[in-house]
mmCIF file of C-alpha atoms in Angstrom:
data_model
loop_
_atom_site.group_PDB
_atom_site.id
_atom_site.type_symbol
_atom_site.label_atom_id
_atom_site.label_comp_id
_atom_site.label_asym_id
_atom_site.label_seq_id
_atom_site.Cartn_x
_atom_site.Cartn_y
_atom_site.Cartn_z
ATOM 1 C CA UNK A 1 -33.634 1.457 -54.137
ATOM 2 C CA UNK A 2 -35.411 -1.837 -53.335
ATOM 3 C CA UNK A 3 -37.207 -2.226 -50.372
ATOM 4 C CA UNK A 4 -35.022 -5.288 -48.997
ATOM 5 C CA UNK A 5 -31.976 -2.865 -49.566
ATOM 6 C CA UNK A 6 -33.638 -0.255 -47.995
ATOM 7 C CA UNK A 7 -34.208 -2.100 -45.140
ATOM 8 C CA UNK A 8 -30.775 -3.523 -44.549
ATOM 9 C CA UNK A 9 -29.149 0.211 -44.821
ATOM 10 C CA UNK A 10 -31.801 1.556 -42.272
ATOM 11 C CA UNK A 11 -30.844 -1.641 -39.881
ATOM 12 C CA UNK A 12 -26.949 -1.400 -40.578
ATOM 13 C CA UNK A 13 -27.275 2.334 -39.463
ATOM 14 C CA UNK A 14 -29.143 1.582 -36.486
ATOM 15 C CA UNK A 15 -26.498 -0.734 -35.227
ATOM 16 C CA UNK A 16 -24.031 1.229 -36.187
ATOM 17 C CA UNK A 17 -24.774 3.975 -34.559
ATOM 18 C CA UNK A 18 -23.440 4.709 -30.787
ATOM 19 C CA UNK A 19 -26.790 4.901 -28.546
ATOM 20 C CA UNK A 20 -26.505 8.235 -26.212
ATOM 21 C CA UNK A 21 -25.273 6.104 -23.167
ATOM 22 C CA UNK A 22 -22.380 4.927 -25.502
ATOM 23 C CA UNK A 23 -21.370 8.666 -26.479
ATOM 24 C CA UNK A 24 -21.372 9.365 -22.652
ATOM 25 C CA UNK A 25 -19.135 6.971 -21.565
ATOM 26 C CA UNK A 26 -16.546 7.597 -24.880
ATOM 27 C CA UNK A 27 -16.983 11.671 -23.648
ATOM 28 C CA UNK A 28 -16.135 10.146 -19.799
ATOM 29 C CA UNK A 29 -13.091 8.299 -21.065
ATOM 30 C CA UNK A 30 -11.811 11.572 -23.015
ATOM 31 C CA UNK A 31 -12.479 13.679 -19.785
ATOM 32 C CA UNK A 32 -10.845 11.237 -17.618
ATOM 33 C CA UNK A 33 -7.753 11.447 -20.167
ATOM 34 C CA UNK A 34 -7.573 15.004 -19.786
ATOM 35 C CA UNK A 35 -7.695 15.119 -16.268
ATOM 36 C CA UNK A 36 -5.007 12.387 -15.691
ATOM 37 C CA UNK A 37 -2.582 14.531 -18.257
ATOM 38 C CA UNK A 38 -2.897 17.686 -16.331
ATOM 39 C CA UNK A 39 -2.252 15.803 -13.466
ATOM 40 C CA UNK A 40 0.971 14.484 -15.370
ATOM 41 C CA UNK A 41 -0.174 10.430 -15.427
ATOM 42 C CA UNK A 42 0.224 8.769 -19.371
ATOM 43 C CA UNK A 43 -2.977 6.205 -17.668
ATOM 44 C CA UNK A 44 -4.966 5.471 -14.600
ATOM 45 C CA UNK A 45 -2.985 3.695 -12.269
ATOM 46 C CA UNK A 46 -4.200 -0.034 -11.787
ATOM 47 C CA UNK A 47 -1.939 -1.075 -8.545
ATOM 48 C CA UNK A 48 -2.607 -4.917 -7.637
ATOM 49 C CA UNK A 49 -5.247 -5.973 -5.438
ATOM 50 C CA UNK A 50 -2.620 -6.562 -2.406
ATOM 51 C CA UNK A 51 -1.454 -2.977 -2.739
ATOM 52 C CA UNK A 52 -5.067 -1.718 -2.270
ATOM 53 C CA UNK A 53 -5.828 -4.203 0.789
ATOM 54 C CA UNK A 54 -2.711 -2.913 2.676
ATOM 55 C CA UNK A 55 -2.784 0.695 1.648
ATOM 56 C CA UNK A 56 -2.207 2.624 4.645
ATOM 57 C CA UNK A 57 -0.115 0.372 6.470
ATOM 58 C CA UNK A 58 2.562 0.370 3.199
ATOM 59 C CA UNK A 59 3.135 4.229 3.275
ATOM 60 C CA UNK A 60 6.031 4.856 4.865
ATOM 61 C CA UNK A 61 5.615 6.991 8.086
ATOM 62 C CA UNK A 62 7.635 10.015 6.513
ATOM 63 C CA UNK A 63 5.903 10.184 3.568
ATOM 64 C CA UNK A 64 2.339 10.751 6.248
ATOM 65 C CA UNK A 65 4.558 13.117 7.535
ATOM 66 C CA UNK A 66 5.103 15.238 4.400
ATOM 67 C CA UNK A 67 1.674 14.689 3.136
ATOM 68 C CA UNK A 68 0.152 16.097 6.237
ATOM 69 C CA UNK A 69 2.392 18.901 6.262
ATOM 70 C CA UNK A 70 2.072 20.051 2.804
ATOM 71 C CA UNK A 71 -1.965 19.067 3.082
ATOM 72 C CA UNK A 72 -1.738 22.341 5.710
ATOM 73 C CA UNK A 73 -1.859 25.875 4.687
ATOM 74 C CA UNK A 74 1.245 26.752 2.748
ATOM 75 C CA UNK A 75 2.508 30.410 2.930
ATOM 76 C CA UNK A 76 1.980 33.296 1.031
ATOM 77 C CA UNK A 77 3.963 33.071 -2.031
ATOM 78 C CA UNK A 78 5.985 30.234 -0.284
ATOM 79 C CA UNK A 79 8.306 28.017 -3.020
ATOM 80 C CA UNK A 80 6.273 24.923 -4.055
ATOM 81 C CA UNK A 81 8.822 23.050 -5.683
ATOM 82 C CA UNK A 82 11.282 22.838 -2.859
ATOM 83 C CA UNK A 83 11.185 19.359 -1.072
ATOM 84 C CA UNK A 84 12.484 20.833 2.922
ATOM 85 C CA UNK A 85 12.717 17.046 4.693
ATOM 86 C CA UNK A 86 15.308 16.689 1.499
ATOM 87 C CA UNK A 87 16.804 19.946 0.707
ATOM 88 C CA UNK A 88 16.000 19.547 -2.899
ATOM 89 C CA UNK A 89 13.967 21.263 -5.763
ATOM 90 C CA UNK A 90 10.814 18.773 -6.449
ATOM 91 C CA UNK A 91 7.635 18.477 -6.390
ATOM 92 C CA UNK A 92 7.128 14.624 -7.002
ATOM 93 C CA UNK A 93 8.514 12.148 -4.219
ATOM 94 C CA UNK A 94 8.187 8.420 -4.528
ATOM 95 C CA UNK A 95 8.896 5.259 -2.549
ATOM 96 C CA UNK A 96 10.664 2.852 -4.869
ATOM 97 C CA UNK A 97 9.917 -0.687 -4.152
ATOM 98 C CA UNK A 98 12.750 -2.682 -4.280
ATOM 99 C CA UNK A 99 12.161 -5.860 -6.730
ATOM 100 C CA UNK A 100 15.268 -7.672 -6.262
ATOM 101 C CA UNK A 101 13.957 -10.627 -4.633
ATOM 102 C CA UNK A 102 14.232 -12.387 -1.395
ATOM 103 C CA UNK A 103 17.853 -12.742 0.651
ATOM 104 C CA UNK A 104 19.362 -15.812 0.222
ATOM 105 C CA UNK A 105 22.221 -17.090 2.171
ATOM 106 C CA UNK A 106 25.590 -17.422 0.605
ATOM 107 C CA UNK A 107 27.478 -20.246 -0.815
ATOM 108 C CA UNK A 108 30.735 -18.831 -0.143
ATOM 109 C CA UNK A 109 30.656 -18.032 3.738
ATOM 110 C CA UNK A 110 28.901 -19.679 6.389
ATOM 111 C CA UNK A 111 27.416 -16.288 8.048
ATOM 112 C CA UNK A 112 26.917 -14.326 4.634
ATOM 113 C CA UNK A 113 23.772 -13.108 3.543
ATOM 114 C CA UNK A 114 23.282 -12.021 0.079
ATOM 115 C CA UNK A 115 20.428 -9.563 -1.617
ATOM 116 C CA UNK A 116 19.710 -8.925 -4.984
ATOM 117 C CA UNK A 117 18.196 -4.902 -5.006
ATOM 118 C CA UNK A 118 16.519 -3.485 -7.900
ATOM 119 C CA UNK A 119 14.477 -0.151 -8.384
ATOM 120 C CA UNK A 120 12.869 0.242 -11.509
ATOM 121 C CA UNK A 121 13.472 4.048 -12.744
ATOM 122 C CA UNK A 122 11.822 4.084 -15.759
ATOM 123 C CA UNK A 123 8.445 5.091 -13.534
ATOM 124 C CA UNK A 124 10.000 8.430 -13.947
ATOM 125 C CA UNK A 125 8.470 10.366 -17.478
ATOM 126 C CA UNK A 126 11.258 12.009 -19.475
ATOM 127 C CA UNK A 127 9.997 15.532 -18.044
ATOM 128 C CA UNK A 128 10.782 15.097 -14.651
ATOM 129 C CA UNK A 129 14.507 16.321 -13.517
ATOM 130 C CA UNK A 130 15.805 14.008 -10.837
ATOM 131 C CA UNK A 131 16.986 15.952 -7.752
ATOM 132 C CA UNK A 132 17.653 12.990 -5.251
ATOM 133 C CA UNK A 133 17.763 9.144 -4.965
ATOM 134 C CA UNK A 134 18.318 8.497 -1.474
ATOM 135 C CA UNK A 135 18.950 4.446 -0.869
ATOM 136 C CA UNK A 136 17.779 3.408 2.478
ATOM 137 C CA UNK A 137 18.601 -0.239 4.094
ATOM 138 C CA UNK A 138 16.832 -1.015 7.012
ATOM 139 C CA UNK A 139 17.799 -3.743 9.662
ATOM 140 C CA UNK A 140 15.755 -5.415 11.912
ATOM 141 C CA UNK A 141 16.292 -7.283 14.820
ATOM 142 C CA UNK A 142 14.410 -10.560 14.701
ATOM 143 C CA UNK A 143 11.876 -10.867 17.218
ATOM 144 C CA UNK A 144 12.796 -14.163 18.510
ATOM 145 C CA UNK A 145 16.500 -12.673 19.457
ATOM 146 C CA UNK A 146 16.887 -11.834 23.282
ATOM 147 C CA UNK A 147 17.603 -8.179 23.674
ATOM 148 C CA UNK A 148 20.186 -9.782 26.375
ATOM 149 C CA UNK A 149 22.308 -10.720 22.969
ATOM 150 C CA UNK A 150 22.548 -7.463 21.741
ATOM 151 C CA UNK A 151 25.291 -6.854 24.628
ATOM 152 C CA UNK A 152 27.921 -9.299 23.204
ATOM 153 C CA UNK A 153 26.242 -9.264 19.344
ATOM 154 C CA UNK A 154 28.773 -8.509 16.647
ATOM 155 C CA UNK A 155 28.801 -5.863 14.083
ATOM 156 C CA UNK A 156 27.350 -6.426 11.079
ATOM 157 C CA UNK A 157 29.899 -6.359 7.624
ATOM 158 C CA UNK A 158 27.460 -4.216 5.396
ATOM 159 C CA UNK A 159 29.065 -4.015 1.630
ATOM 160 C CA UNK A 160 27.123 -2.617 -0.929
ATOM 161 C CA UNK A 161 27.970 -3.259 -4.698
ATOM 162 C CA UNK A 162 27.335 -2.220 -8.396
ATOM 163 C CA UNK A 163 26.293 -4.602 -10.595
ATOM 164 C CA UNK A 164 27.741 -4.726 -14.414
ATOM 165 C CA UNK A 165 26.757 -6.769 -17.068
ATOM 166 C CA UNK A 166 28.651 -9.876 -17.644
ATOM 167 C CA UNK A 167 30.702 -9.636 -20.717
ATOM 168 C CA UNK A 168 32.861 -12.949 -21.466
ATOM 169 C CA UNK A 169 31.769 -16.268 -20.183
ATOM 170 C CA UNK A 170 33.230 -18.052 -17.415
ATOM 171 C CA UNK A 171 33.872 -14.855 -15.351
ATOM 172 C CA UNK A 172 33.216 -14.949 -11.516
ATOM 173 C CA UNK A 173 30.186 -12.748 -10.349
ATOM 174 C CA UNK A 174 32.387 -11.052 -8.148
ATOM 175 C CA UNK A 175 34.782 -9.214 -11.510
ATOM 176 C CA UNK A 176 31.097 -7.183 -12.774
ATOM 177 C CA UNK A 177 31.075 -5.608 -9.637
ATOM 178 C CA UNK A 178 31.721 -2.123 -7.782
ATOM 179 C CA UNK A 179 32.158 -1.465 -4.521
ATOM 180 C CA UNK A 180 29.839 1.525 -3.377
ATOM 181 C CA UNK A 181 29.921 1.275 0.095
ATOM 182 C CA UNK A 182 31.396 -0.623 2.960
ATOM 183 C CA UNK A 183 30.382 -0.315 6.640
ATOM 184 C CA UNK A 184 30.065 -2.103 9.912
ATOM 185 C CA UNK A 185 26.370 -1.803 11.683
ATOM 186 C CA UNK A 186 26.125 -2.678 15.611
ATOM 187 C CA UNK A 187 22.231 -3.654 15.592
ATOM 188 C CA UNK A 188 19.873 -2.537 18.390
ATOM 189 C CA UNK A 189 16.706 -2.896 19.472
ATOM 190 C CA UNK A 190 14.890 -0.599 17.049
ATOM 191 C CA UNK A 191 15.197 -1.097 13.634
ATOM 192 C CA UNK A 192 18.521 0.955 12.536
ATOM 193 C CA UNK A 193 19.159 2.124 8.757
ATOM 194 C CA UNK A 194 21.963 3.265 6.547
ATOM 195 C CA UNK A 195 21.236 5.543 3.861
ATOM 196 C CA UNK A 196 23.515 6.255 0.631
ATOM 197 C CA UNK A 197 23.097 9.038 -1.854
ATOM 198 C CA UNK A 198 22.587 7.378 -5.352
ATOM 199 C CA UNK A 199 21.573 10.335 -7.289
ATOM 200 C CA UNK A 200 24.231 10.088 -9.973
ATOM 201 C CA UNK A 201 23.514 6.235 -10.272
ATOM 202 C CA UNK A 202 19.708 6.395 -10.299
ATOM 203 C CA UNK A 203 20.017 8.754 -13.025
ATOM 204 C CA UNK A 204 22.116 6.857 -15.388
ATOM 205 C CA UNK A 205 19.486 3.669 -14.683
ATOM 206 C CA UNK A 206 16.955 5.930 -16.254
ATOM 207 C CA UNK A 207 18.231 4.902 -19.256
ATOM 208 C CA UNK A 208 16.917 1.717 -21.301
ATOM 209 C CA UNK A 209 19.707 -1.130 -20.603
ATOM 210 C CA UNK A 210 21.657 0.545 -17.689
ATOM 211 C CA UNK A 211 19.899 -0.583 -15.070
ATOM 212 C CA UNK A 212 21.662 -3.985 -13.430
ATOM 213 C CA UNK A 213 20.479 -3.040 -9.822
ATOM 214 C CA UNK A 214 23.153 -3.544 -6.881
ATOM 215 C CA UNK A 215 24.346 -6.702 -4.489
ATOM 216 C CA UNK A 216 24.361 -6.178 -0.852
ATOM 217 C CA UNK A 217 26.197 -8.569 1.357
ATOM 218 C CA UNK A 218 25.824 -8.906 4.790
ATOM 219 C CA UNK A 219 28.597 -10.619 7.150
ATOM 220 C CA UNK A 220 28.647 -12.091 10.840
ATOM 221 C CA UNK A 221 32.674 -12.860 12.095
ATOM 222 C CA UNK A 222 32.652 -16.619 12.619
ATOM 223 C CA UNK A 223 34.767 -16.193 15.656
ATOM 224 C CA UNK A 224 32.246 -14.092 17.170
ATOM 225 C CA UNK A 225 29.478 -16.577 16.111
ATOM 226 C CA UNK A 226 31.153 -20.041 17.979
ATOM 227 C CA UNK A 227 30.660 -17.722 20.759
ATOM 228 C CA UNK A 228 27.235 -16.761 20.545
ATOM 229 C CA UNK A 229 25.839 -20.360 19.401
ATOM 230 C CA UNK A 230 26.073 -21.725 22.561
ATOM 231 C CA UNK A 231 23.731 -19.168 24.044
ATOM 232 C CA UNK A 232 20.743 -20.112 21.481
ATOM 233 C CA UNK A 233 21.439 -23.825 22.348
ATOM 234 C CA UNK A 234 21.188 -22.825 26.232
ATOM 235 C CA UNK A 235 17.950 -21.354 24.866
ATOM 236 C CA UNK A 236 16.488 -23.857 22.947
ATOM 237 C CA UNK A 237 16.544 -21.964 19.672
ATOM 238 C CA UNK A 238 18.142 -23.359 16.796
ATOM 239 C CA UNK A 239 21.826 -23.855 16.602
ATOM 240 C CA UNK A 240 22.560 -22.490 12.646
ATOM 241 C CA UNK A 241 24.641 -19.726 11.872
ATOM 242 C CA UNK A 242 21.928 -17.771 10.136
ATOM 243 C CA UNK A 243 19.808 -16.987 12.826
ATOM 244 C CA UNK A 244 21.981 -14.631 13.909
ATOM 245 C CA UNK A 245 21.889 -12.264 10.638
ATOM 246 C CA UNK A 246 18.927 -9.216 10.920
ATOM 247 C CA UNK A 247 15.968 -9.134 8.363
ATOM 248 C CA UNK A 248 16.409 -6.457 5.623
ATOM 249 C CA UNK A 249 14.618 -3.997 3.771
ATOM 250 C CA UNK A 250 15.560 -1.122 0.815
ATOM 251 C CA UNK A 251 13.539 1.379 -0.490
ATOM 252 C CA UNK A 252 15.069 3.898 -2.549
ATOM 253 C CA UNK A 253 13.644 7.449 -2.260
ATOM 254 C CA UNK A 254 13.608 9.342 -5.657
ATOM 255 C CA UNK A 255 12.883 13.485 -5.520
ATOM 256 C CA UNK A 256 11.989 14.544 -8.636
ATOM 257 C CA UNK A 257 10.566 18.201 -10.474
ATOM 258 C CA UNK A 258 8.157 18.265 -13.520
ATOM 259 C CA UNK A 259 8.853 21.703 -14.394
ATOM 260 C CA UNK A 260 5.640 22.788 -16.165
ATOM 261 C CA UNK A 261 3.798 22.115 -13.153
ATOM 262 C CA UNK A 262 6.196 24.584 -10.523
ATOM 263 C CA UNK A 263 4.819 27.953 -9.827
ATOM 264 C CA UNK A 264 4.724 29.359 -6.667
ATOM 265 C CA UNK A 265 2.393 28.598 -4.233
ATOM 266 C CA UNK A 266 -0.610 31.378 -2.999
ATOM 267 C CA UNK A 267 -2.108 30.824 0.729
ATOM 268 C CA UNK A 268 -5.549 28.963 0.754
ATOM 269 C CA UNK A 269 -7.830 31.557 2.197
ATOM 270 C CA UNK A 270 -10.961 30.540 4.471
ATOM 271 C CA UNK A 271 -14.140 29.747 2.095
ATOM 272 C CA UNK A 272 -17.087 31.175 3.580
ATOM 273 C CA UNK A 273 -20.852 30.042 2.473
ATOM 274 C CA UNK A 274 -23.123 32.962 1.641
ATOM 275 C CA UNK A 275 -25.501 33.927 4.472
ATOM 276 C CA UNK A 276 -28.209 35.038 1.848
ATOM 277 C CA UNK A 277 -28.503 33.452 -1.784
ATOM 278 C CA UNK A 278 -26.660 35.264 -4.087
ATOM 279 C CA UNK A 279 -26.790 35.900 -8.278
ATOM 280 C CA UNK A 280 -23.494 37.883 -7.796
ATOM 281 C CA UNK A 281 -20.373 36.501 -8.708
ATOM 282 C CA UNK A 282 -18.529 34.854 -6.180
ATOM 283 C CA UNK A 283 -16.670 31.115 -5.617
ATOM 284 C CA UNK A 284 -19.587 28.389 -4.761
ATOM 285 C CA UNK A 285 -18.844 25.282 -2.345
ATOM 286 C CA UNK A 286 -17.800 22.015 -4.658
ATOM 287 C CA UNK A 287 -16.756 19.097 -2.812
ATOM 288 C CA UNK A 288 -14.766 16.156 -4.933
ATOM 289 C CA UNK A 289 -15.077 12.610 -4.109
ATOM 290 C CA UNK A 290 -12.590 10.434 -5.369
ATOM 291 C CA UNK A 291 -14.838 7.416 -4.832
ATOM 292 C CA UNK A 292 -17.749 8.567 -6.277
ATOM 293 C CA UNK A 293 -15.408 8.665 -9.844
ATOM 294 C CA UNK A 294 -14.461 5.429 -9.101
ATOM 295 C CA UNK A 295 -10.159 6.638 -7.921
ATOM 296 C CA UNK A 296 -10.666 4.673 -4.465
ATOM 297 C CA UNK A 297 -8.715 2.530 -5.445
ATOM 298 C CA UNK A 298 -5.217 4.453 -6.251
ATOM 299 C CA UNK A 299 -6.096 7.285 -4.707
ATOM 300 C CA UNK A 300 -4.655 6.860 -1.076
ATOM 301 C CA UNK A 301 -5.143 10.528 0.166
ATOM 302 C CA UNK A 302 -7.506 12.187 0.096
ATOM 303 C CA UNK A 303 -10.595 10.718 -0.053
ATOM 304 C CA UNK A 304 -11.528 14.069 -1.444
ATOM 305 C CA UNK A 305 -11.026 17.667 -1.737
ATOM 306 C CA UNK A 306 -13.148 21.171 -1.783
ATOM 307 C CA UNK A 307 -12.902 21.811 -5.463
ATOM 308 C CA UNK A 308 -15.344 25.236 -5.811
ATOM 309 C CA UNK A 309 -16.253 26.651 -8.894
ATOM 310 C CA UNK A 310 -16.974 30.141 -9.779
ATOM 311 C CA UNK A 311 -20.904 31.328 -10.580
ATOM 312 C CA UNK A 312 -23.166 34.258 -10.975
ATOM 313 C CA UNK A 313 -23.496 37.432 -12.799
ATOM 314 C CA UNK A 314 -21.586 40.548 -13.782
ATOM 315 C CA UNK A 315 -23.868 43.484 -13.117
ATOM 316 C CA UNK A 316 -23.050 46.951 -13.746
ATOM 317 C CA UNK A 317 -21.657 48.744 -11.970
ATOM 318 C CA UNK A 318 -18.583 46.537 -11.037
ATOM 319 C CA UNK A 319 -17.975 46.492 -7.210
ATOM 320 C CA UNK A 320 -14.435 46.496 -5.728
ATOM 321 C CA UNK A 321 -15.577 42.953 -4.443
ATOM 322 C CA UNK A 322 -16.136 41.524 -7.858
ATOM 323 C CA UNK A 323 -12.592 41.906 -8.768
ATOM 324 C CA UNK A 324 -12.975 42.968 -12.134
ATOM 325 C CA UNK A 325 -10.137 44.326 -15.017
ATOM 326 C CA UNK A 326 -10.211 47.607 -16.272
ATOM 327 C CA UNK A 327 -11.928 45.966 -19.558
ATOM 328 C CA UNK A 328 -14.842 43.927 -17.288
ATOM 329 C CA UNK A 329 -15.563 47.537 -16.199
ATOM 330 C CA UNK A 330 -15.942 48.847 -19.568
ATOM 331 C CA UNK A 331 -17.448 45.851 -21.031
ATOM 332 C CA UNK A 332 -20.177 45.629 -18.299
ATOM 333 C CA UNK A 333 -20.775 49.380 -19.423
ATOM 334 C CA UNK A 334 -20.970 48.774 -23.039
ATOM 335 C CA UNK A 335 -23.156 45.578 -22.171
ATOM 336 C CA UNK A 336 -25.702 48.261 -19.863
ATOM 337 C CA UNK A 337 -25.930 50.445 -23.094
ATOM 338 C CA UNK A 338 -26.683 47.743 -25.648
ATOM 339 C CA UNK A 339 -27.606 44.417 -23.906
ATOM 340 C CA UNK A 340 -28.228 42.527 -27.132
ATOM 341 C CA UNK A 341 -24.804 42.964 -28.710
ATOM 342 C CA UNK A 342 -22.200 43.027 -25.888
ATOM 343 C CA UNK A 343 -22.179 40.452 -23.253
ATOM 344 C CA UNK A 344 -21.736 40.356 -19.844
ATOM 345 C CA UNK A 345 -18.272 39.655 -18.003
ATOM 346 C CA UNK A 346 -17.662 35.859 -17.076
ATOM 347 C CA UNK A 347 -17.134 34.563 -13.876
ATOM 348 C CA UNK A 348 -14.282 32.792 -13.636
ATOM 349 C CA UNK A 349 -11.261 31.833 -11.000
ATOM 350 C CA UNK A 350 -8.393 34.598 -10.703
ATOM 351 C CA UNK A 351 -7.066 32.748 -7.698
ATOM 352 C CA UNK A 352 -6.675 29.072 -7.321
ATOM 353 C CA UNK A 353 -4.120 27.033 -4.386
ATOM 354 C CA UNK A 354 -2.866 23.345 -4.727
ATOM 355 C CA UNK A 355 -3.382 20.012 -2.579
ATOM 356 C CA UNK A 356 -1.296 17.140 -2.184
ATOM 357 C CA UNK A 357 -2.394 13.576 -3.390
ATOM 358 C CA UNK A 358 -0.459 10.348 -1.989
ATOM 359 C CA UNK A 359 -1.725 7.618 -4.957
ATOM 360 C CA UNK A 360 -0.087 4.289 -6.246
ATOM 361 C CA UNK A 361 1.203 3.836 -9.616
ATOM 362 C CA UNK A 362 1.296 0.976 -11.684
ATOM 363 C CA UNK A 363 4.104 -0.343 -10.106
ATOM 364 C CA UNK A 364 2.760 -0.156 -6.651
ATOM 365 C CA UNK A 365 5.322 2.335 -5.479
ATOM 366 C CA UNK A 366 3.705 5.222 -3.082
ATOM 367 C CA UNK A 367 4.074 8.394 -4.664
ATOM 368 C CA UNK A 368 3.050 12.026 -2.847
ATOM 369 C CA UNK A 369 2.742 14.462 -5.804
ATOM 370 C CA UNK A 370 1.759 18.426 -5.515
ATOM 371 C CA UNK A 371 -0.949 19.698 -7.855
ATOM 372 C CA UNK A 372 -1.349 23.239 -8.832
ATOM 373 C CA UNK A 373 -4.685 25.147 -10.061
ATOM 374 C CA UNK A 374 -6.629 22.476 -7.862
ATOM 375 C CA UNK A 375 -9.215 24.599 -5.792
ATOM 376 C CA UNK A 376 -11.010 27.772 -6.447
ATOM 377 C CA UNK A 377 -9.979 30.454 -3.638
ATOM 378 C CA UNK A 378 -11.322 33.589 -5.291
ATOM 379 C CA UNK A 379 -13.720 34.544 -8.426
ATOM 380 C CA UNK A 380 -13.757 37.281 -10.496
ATOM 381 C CA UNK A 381 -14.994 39.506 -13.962
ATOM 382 C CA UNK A 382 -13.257 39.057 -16.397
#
């Protein structure tokens, strides 16, 4: 070989080969993937940068409410894959954020208020089994209404519809839909909500093309209204019929089980630090930061979590306290007789509990998910 060529090979391996720091980050990426599968996500969740800035305020105050109840100490071979608040079997719950759009007023009615709603289901993997798709319409009283107005306020015409797609040209909007629901809503002072099971429906837009969202229409009685205009003139507030319809919001609610991750929960005993340093085998404190592997940022709650690992030796004899099998017992006495050609017992887990993680997904809907196998409680020989 000529010198020139040798030199050229010598430099094209050189480049080509991944420097240590390079190898690192490619083994970080593949641990990373692993984690997020057992953890049942395809990819690291990227929500947008206003999700992140308003992260605590967007949870919705029940889903705190579960999250802090399921963070506690579960009990003793209590069912983990039962959602209570719901009455369901799940162990995933999400917030779906409507996309559907702003309201808009009608064209068809002076006091009509129309709203496009759409929940994208396909955030749902193929494994989960949907247990519950609770709608939930909220309306609020606009805060430049006098609560005096309340008293002589009409009821609200709430009609919610299916939407269809459109199939010959020329049809009216009003032929691709279904009515669903149909109710009148006397608005107070607090917000007030109506909630609809759409289980069935939710379920059927988990498939690709079925999903055409629903039409919510919201109606004042005109009658009622040439009554109640006056009083916002009288008030200096502006005389237009569409003052007097609430602001609303939807989220839809979806329950959902992933069946290979729904075993029965164990109750998280109290880890206690050794007094004295120790060789024995026994759980060690490990605390997991979520920032510190850079999850801050989807990761709502918990900033971290007591992880633990299991460390130390084997010896023989086996003590009751090491928790060790029939064949750690015989293998620790096999290993005293010939040290060279039997190894020790390992240390590992033999009891581990779950924790609770409220994260956004890529959509930016809030999601409170139950993990299994998540923290060491108790080590032993095996």
């Amino acid at each position: 070989m000529s010198p020139l060529l040798l030199l050229l090979t010598v430099c094209f391996l050189s480049v080509g080969a991944p420097s240590p720091l390079e190898e690192m980050k490619v083994e970080m990426k593949e641990q990373e993937r692993l984690f997020l599968s057992a953890l049942g996500l395809n990819e690291r969740p990227r929500p947008t940068a206003a999700a992140r800035q308003t992260a605590r305020r967007r949870v919705p105050s029940a889903l705190w409410r579960m999250f802090r109840r399921s963070d506690g100490e579960p009990e003793e071979d209590g069912e983990s894959c039962t959602v209570s608040q719901y009455g369901v079997r799940g162990n995933i719950i999400r917030f779906v954020q409507d996309q559907g759009g702003m309201a808009e007023l009608s064209s068809s009615c002076q006091a009509c208020m129309e709203k496009q709603l759409y929940f994208n289901m396909s955030v749902l993997q193929p494994v989960e089994l949907l247990s519950l798709a609770q709608l939930e319409v909220t309306f609020h009283w606009k805060p430049l209404r006098p609560a005096e107005l309340l008293h002589s306020y009409p009821a609200v015409g709430v009609s919610l519809y299916t939407v269809s797609p459109t199939t010959l040209k020329g049809v009216r909007p009003q032929a691709n839909r279904r009515l669903l629901l149909s109710r009148s809503v006397q608005l107070q002072l607090e917000p007030i909500s109506v909630k609809l099971d759409l289980t069935s429906l939710a379920e059927r837009w988990r498939k690709p093309g079925h999903n055409y969202g629903l039409f919510l229409e919201l109606l004042t009685p005109t009658t009622d209204l040439d009554e109640l205009l006056p009083f916002y003139s009288s008030n200096l507030l502006p005389m237009d019929r569409t003052v007097i319809l609430p602001l609303v919001q939807a989220s839809l609610v979806a329950v959902s089980l992933n069946p290979h991750q729904c075993r029965p929960r164990q109750r998280r005993s109290t880890f206690n630090t050794p007094v004295t340093p120790s060789n024995v085998c026994k759980a060690r404190r490990l605390y997991v930061n979520f920032r510190d592997v850079g999850w801050q940022d989807w990761i709502i709650a918990p900033h971290g979590y007591m992880a633990n690992y299991c460390h130390g030796e084997c010896p023989f004899p086996l003590s009751e306290s090491l928790n060790g099998t029939n064949h750690a017992i015989l293998q620790t006495l096999v290993h005293s007789l010939d040290p060279t050609g039997t190894p020790q017992p390992c240390c590992v887990p033999i009891r581990l509990s779950a924790i609770s993680m409220l994260y956004y997904d890529n959509n930016d809907n809030v999601v409170l998910r139950h993990y299994q196998d998540m923290v060491v409680d108790e080590c032993g020989c095996r």
